[in-house]
Coordinates of C-alpha atoms in Angstrom, one line a residue:
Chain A
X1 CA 3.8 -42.1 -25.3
X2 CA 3.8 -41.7 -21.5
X3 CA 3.9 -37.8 -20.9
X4 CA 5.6 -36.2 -18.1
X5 CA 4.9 -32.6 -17.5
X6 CA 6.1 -30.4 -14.9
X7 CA 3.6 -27.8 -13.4
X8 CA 5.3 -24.8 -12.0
X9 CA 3.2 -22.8 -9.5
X10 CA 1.0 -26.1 -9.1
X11 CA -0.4 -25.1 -5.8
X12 CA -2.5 -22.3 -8.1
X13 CA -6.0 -23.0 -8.8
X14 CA -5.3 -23.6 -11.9
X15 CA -2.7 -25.7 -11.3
X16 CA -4.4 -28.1 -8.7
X17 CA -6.7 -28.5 -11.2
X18 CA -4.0 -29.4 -13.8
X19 CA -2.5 -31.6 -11.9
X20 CA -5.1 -33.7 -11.3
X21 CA -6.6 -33.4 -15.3
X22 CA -3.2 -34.8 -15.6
X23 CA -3.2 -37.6 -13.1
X24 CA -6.5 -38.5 -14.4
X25 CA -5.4 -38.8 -17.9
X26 CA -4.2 -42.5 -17.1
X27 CA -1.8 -41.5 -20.4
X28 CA 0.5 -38.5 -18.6
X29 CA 1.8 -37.7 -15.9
X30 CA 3.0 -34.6 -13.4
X31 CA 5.3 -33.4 -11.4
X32 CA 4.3 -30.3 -9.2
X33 CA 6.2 -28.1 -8.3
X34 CA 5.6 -26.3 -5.2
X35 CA 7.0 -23.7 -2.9
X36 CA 6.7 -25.3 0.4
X37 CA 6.5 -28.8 2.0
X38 CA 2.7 -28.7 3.6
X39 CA 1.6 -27.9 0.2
X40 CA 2.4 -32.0 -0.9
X41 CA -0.1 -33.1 0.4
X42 CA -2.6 -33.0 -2.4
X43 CA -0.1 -33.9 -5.0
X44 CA 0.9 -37.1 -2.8
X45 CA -3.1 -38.2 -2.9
X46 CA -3.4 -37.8 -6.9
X47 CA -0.4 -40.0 -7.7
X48 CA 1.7 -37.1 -8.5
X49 CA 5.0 -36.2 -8.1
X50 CA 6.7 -33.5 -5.9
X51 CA 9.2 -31.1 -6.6
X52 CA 9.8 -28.3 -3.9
X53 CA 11.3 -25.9 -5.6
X54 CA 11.1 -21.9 -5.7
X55 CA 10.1 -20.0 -8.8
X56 CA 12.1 -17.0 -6.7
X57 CA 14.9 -19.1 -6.9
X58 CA 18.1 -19.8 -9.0
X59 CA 17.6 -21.2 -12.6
X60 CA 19.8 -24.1 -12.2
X61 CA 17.5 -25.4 -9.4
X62 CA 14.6 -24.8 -11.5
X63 CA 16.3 -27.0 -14.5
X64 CA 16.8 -29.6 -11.8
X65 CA 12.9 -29.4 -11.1
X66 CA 12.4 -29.9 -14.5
X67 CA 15.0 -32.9 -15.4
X68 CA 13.3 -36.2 -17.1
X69 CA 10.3 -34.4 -18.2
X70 CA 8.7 -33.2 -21.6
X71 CA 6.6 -30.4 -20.9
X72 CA 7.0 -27.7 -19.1
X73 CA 3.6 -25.8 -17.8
X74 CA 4.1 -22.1 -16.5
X75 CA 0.8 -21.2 -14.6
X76 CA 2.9 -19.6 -11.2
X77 CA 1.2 -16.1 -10.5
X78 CA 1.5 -13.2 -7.6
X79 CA -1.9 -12.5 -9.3
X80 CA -2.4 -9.0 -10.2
X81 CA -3.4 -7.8 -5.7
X82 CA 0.0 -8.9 -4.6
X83 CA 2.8 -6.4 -3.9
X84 CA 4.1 -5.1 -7.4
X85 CA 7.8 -6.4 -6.1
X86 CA 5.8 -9.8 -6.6
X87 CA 4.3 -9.1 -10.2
X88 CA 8.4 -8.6 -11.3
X89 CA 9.9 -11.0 -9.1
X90 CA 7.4 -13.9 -10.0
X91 CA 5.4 -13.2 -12.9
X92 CA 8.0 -11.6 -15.0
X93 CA 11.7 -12.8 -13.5
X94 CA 9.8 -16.1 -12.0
X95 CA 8.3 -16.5 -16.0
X96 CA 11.9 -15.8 -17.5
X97 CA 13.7 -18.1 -15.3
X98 CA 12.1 -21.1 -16.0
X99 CA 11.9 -20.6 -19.4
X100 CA 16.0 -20.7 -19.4
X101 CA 15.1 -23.4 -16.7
X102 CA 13.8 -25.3 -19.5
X103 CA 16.3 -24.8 -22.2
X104 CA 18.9 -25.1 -19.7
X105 CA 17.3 -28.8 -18.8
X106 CA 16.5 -29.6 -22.3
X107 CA 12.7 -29.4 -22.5
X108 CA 11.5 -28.4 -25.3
X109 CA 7.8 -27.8 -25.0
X110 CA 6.4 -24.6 -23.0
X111 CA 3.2 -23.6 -22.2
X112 CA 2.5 -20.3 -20.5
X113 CA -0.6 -19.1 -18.8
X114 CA -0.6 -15.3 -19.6
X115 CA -3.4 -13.2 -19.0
X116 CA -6.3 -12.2 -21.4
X117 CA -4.3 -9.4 -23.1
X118 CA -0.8 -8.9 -23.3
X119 CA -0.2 -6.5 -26.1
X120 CA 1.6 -3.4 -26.4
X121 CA -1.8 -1.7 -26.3
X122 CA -3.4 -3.6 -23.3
X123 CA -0.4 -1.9 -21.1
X124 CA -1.3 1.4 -21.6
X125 CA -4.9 1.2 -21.2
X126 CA -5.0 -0.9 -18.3
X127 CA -6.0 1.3 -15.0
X128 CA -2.5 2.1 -13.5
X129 CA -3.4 -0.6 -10.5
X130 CA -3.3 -3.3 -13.2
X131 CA -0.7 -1.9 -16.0
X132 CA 2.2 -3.3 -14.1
X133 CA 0.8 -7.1 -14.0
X134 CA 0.0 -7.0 -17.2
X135 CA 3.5 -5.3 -18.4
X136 CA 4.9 -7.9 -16.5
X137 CA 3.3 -10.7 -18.6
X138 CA 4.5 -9.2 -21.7
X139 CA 7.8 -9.7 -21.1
X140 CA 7.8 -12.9 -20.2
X141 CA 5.5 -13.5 -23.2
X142 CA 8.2 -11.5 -25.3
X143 CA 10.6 -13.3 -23.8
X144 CA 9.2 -16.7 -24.7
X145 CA 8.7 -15.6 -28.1
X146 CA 12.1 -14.8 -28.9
X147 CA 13.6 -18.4 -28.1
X148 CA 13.6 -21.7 -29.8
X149 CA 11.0 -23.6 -27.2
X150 CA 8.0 -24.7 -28.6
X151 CA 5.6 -22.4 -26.9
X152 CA 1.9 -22.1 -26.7
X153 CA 0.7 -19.0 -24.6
X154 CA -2.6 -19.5 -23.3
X155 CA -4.8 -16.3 -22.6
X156 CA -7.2 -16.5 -20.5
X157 CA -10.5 -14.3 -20.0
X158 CA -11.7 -13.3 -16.1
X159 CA -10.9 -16.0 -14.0
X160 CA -13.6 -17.9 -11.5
X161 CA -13.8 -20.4 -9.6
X162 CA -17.3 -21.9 -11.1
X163 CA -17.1 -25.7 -12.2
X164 CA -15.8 -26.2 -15.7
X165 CA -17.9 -26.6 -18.5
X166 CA -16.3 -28.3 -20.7
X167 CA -17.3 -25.7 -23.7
X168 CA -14.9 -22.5 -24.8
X169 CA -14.9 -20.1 -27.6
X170 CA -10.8 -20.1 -28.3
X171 CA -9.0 -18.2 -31.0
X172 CA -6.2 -15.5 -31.4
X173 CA -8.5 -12.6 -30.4
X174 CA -12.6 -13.4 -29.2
X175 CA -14.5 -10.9 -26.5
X176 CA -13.6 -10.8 -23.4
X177 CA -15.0 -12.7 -21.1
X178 CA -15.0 -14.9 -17.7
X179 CA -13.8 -19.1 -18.1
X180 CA -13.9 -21.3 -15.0
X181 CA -10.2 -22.3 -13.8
X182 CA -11.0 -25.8 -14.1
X183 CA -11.6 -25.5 -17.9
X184 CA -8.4 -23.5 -18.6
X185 CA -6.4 -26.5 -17.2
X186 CA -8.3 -28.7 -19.7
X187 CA -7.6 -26.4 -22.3
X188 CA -3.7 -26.2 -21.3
X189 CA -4.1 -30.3 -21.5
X190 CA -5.6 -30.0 -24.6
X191 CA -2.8 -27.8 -25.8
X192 CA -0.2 -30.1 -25.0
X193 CA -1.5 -33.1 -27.0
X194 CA -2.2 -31.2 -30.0
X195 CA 1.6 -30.2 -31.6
X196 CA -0.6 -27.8 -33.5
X197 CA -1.1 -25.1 -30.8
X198 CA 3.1 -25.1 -31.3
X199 CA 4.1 -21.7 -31.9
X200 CA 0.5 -20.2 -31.3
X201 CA -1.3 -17.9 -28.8
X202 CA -5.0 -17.5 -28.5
X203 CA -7.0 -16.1 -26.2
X204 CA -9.8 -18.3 -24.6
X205 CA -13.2 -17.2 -22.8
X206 CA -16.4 -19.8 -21.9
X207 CA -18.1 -20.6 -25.5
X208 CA -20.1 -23.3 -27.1
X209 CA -17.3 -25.5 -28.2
X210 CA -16.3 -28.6 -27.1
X211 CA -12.8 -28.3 -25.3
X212 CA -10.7 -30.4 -27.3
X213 CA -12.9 -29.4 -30.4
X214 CA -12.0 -25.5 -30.0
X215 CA -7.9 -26.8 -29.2
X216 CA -7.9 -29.0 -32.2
X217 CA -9.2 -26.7 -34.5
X218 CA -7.3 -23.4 -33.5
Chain D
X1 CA 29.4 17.9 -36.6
X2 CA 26.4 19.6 -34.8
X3 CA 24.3 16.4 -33.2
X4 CA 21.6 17.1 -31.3
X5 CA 20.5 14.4 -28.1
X6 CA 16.9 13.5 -26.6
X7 CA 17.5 13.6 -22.8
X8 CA 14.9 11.3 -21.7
X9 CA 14.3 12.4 -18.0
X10 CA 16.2 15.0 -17.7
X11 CA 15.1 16.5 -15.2
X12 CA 16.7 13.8 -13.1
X13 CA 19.9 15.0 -11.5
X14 CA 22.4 12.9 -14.0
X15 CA 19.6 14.3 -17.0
X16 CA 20.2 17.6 -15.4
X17 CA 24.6 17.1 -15.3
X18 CA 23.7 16.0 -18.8
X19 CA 21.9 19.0 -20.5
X20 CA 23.9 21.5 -18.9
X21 CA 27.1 19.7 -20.5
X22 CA 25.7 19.2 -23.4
X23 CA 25.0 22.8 -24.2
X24 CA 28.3 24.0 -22.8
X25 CA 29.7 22.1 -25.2
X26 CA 29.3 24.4 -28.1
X27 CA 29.7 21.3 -30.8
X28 CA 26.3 19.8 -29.4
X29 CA 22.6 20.4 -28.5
X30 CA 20.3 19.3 -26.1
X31 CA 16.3 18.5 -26.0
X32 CA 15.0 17.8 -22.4
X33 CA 12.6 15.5 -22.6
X34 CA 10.2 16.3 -19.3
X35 CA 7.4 14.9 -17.8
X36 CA 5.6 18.7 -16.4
X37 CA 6.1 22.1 -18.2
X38 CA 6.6 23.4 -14.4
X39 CA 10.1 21.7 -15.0
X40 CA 11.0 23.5 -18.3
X41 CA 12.9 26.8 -16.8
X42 CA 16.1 25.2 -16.0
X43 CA 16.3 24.0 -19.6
X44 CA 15.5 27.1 -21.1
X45 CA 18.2 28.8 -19.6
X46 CA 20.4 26.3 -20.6
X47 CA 19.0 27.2 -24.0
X48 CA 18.2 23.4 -24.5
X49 CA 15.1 22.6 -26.4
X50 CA 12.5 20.9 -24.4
X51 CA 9.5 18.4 -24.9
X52 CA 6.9 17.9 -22.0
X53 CA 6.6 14.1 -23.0
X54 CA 5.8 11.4 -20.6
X55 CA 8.0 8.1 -20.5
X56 CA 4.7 6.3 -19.4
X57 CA 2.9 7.6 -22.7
X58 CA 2.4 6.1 -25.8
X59 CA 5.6 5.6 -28.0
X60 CA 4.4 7.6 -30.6
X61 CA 4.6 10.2 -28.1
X62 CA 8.3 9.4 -27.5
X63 CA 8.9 9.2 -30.9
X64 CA 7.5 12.4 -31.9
X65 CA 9.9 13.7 -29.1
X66 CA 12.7 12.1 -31.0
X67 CA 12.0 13.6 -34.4
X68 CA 15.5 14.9 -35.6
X69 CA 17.4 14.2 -33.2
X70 CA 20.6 12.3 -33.5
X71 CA 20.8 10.2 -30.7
X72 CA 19.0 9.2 -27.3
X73 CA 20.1 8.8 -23.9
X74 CA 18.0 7.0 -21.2
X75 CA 18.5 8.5 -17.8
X76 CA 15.1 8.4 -16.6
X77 CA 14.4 6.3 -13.1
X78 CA 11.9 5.9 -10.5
X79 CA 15.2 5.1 -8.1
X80 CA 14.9 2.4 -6.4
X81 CA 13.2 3.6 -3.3
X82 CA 9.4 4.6 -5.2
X83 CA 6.6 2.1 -5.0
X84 CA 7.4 -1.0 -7.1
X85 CA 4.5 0.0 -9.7
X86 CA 7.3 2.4 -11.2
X87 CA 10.1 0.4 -11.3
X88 CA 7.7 -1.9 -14.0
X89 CA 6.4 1.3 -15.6
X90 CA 9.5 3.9 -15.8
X91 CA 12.5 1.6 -15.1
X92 CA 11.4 -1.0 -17.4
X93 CA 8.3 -0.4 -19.8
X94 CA 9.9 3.5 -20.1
X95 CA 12.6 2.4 -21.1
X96 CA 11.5 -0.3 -23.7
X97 CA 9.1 2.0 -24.8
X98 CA 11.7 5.0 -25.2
X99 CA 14.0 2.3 -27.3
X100 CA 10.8 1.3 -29.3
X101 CA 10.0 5.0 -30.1
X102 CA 14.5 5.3 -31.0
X103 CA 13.6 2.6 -33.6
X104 CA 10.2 4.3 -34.8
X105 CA 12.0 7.3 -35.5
X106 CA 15.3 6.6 -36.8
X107 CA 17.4 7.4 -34.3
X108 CA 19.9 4.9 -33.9
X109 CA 22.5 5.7 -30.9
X110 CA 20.7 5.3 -27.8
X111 CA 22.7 5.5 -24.6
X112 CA 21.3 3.4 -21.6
X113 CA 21.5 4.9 -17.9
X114 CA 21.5 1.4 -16.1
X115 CA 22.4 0.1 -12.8
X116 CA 26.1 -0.8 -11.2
X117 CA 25.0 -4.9 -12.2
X118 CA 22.6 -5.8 -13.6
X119 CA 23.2 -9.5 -14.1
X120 CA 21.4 -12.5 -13.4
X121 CA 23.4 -13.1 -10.6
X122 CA 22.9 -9.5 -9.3
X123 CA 19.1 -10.2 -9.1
X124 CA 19.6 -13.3 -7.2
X125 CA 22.1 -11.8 -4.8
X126 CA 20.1 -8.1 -4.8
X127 CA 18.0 -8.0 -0.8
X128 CA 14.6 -8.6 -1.7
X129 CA 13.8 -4.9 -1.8
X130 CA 16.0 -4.0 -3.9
X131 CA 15.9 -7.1 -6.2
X132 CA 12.7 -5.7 -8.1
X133 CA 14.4 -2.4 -9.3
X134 CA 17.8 -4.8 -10.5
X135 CA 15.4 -7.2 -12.5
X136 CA 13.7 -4.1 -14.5
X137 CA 16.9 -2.6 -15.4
X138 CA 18.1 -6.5 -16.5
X139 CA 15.5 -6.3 -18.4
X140 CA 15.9 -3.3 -20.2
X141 CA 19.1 -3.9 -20.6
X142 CA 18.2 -7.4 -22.2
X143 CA 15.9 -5.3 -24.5
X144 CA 18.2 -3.2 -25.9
X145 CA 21.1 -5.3 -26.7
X146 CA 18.7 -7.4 -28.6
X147 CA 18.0 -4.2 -30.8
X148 CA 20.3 -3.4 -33.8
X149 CA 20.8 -0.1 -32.4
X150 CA 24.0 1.6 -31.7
X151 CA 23.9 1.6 -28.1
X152 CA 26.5 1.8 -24.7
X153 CA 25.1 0.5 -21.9
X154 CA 26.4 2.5 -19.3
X155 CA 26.4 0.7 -15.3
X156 CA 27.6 3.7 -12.5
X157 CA 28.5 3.0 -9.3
X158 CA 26.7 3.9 -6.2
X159 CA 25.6 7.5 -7.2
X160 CA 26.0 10.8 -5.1
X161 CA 26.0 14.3 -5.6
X162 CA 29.4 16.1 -4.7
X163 CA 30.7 17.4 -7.4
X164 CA 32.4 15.5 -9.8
X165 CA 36.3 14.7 -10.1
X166 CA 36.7 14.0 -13.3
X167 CA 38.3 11.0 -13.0
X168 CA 36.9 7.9 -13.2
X169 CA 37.9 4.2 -13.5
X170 CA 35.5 2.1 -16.6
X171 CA 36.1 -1.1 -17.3
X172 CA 33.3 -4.4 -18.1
X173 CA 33.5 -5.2 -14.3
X174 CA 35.4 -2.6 -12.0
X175 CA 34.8 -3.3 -7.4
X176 CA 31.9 -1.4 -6.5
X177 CA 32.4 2.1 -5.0
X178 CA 30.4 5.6 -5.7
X179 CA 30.7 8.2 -8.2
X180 CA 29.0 11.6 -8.4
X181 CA 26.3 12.0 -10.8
X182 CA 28.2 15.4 -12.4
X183 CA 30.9 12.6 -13.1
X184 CA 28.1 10.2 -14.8
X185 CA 27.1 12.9 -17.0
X186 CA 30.4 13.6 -18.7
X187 CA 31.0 10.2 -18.8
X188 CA 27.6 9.5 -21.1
X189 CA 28.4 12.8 -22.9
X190 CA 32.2 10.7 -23.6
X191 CA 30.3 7.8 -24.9
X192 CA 28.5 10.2 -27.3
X193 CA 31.8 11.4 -28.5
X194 CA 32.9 7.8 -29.2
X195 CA 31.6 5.3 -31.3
X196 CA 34.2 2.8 -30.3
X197 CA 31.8 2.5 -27.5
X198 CA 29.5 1.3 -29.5
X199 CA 27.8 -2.0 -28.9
X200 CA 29.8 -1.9 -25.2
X201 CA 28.7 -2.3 -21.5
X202 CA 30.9 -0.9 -19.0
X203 CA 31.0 -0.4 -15.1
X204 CA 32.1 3.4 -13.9
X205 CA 33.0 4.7 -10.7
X206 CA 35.4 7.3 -9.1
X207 CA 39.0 6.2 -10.2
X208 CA 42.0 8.3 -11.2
X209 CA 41.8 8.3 -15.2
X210 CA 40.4 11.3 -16.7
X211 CA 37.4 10.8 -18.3
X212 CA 37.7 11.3 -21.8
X213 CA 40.5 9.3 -21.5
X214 CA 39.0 6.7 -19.5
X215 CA 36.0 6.2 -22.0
X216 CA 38.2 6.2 -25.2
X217 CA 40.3 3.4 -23.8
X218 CA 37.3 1.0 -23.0

C-alpha cells in the first residue's frame, strides 16, 4: 500500500532527511509541512509535497495540513537554545495541537520525535537551562499517551550531524549516547512500517544493529 | 469539622489573603507552604503552620508537605511577567507536580488558582508574550481535570490589590474585568466551604453578589 505521511516541522534536519528517506522509498510518500514559502524549495526537488502551514497556528489548519494522509510524523522543535516562550509554544502546545490535528483529521498513526529522556525523573535532574525543554516534551509525550492514536515515541540520544550509519542499539532504556540525524529518520521510517513499534517508546543511540533489524525486533 | 489546607505558595499575595482567612476563620487551619524560611514570620503570626518546601522539588517533597492535611490549594505563580523558564517550571510542572504529590498523599480536594481563560482559544488569541503563561496554566488545568480528585478550578479576573469588596460575580464564563486578590482569597476559601463546587470551573471578578452567596449558587 502507497503510504502518505505528513512531516510536521519538515524543514528540521531531521526532517529534511525524512523526507527524502521517504521520497526515496519509491513505496511512500510525504507531504512537508513547512513554515514559510522559501523553504519549498527542497521539498519541490524530491517529489514531495508542500504544505505551508504553522505548527503556532490553529488546530483546524493543522487537520487541513494533514487531510488524505496516514501518518502523521511530529519532529518540529525550538530545540532546547531557543527562547523558553518557544519550548511551550512549539514543542509542547505546537506537539499537543497536532496531535488533536490528527484526531481531528482522522489519522490514526503518530510518531513523535521526543528527546532522549522524558521521565518524571529526567525533569528534575536536568541543569535548570535544560529542565524546561525537556518538561515540555513530557507533556506532549503524556499527552500522546493518554489518546487513542497509535503512537510510537522515538527518543533519541545527542544529536549530530555526522552521516548515518545505518547501525543503532534501540530499546526502551540503552546508555546514552550521540546518533547521526540522518539515521533517526531511518529509524522513524522503520517505525512506520513495522505496526509493532504501535503503542511503544524506546530510546535509540548509534549501536551495532542493523536499522530495520533493531526496529523489527523492539 | 476542623480541616486543615496546604497553601501552596502562600507567600504570594492571594496565598497571603488566603492564610490570613483561613486562620481567622476559627473552624479551619492553615499550613503555608513556602519556598525560603526568611518568609515564615508572617505565617507564624498568623499562627498558620508552615513548610519551607519548594514547588520546583521533588513530589515527595510536596507530598511530605501534604501529610494530614485535608485539602490543597494551588495559588503559586511565576506571573506572567518572569522569564519563560518559570512559567514551564512553577506555572506548569509546579503545579502538576503539587497535584501528583495531592494524589501520593491522599489528599483529595485540591483547589486550582488559574488564569481568567485558559482555553484553547485563549492561547490562540493570547499576544505572543503572554500566550506562553496561558498555555502552562491550560495545561495544568487539562492535568487536573483528568485526575479523580475533588477539585474547583478557580479562573479570576484581571487581579489587583485594593482591598476587597466582597462582592463578586462567578459564573462558567462572566466579561472580563478585575478583582482584588483579598476578594480571590475568600472566594477559594467559599469553594472550600462547598462541595457543590466540586468538579466545577468558574470565572470571578468584581460583581455585586456577596461572596458566599455567589459561590454557593454556581
Amino acid at each position: 500500500m502507497r503510504v502518505k505521511i505528513l512531516v510536521v516541522g519538515a524543514n528540521g534536519q531531521i526532517g529534511k532527511h525524512l523526507v527524502k528517506t521517504i521520497q526515496n522509498s519509491g513505496s511512500h510518500t510525504a507531504r512537508a509541512m513547512i513554515r514559510k514559502q522559501e523553504q519549498a524549495a527542497y521539498f519541490n526537488e524530491l517529489g514531495a509535497e508542500v504544505s505551508v502551514t504553522d505548527v503556532e497556528g490553529e488546530i483546524e489548519d493543522i487537520a487541513k495540513a494533514a487531510e488524505g494522509v496516514d501518518a502523521i510524523v511530529f519532529t518540529a522543535g525550538s530545540g532546547p537554545h531557543t527562547g523558553k516562550d518557544k519550548t511551550i509554544m512549539v514543542d509542547l502546545d505546537g506537539a499537543v495541537k497536532t496531535i488533536e490535528a490528527a484526531k481531528a483529521a482522522g489519522v490514526n498513526r503518530f510518531i513523535m520525535v521526543s528527546s532522549f529522556d522524558t521521565r518524571r525523573e529526567a525533569i528534575q535532574e536536568a541543569p535548570p537551562s535544560f529542565a524546561p525543554y525537556v518538561a515540555a516534551k513530557h507533556y506532549a509525550d503524556e499527552w500522546l499517551k493518554r489518546t487513542d492514536l497509535n503512537y510510537t515515541i522515538v527518543h533519541p540520544g545527542a544529536l549530530v550531524n555526522e552521516p548515518g550509519t545505518g547501525l543503532v542499539q534501540a530499546a526502551q532504556e540503552v546508555d546514552r549516547g550521540a546518533v547521526p540525524r540522518e539515521d533517526v529518520a531511518h529509524v522513524i521510517f522503520e517505525c512506520l512500517e513495522n505496526d509493532s513499534t504501535i503503542g511503544k517508546q524506546f530510546q535509540v543511540v548509534t549501536g551495532s544493529t542493523p536499522i530495520k533489524e533493531a526496529i523489527q525486533s523492539l
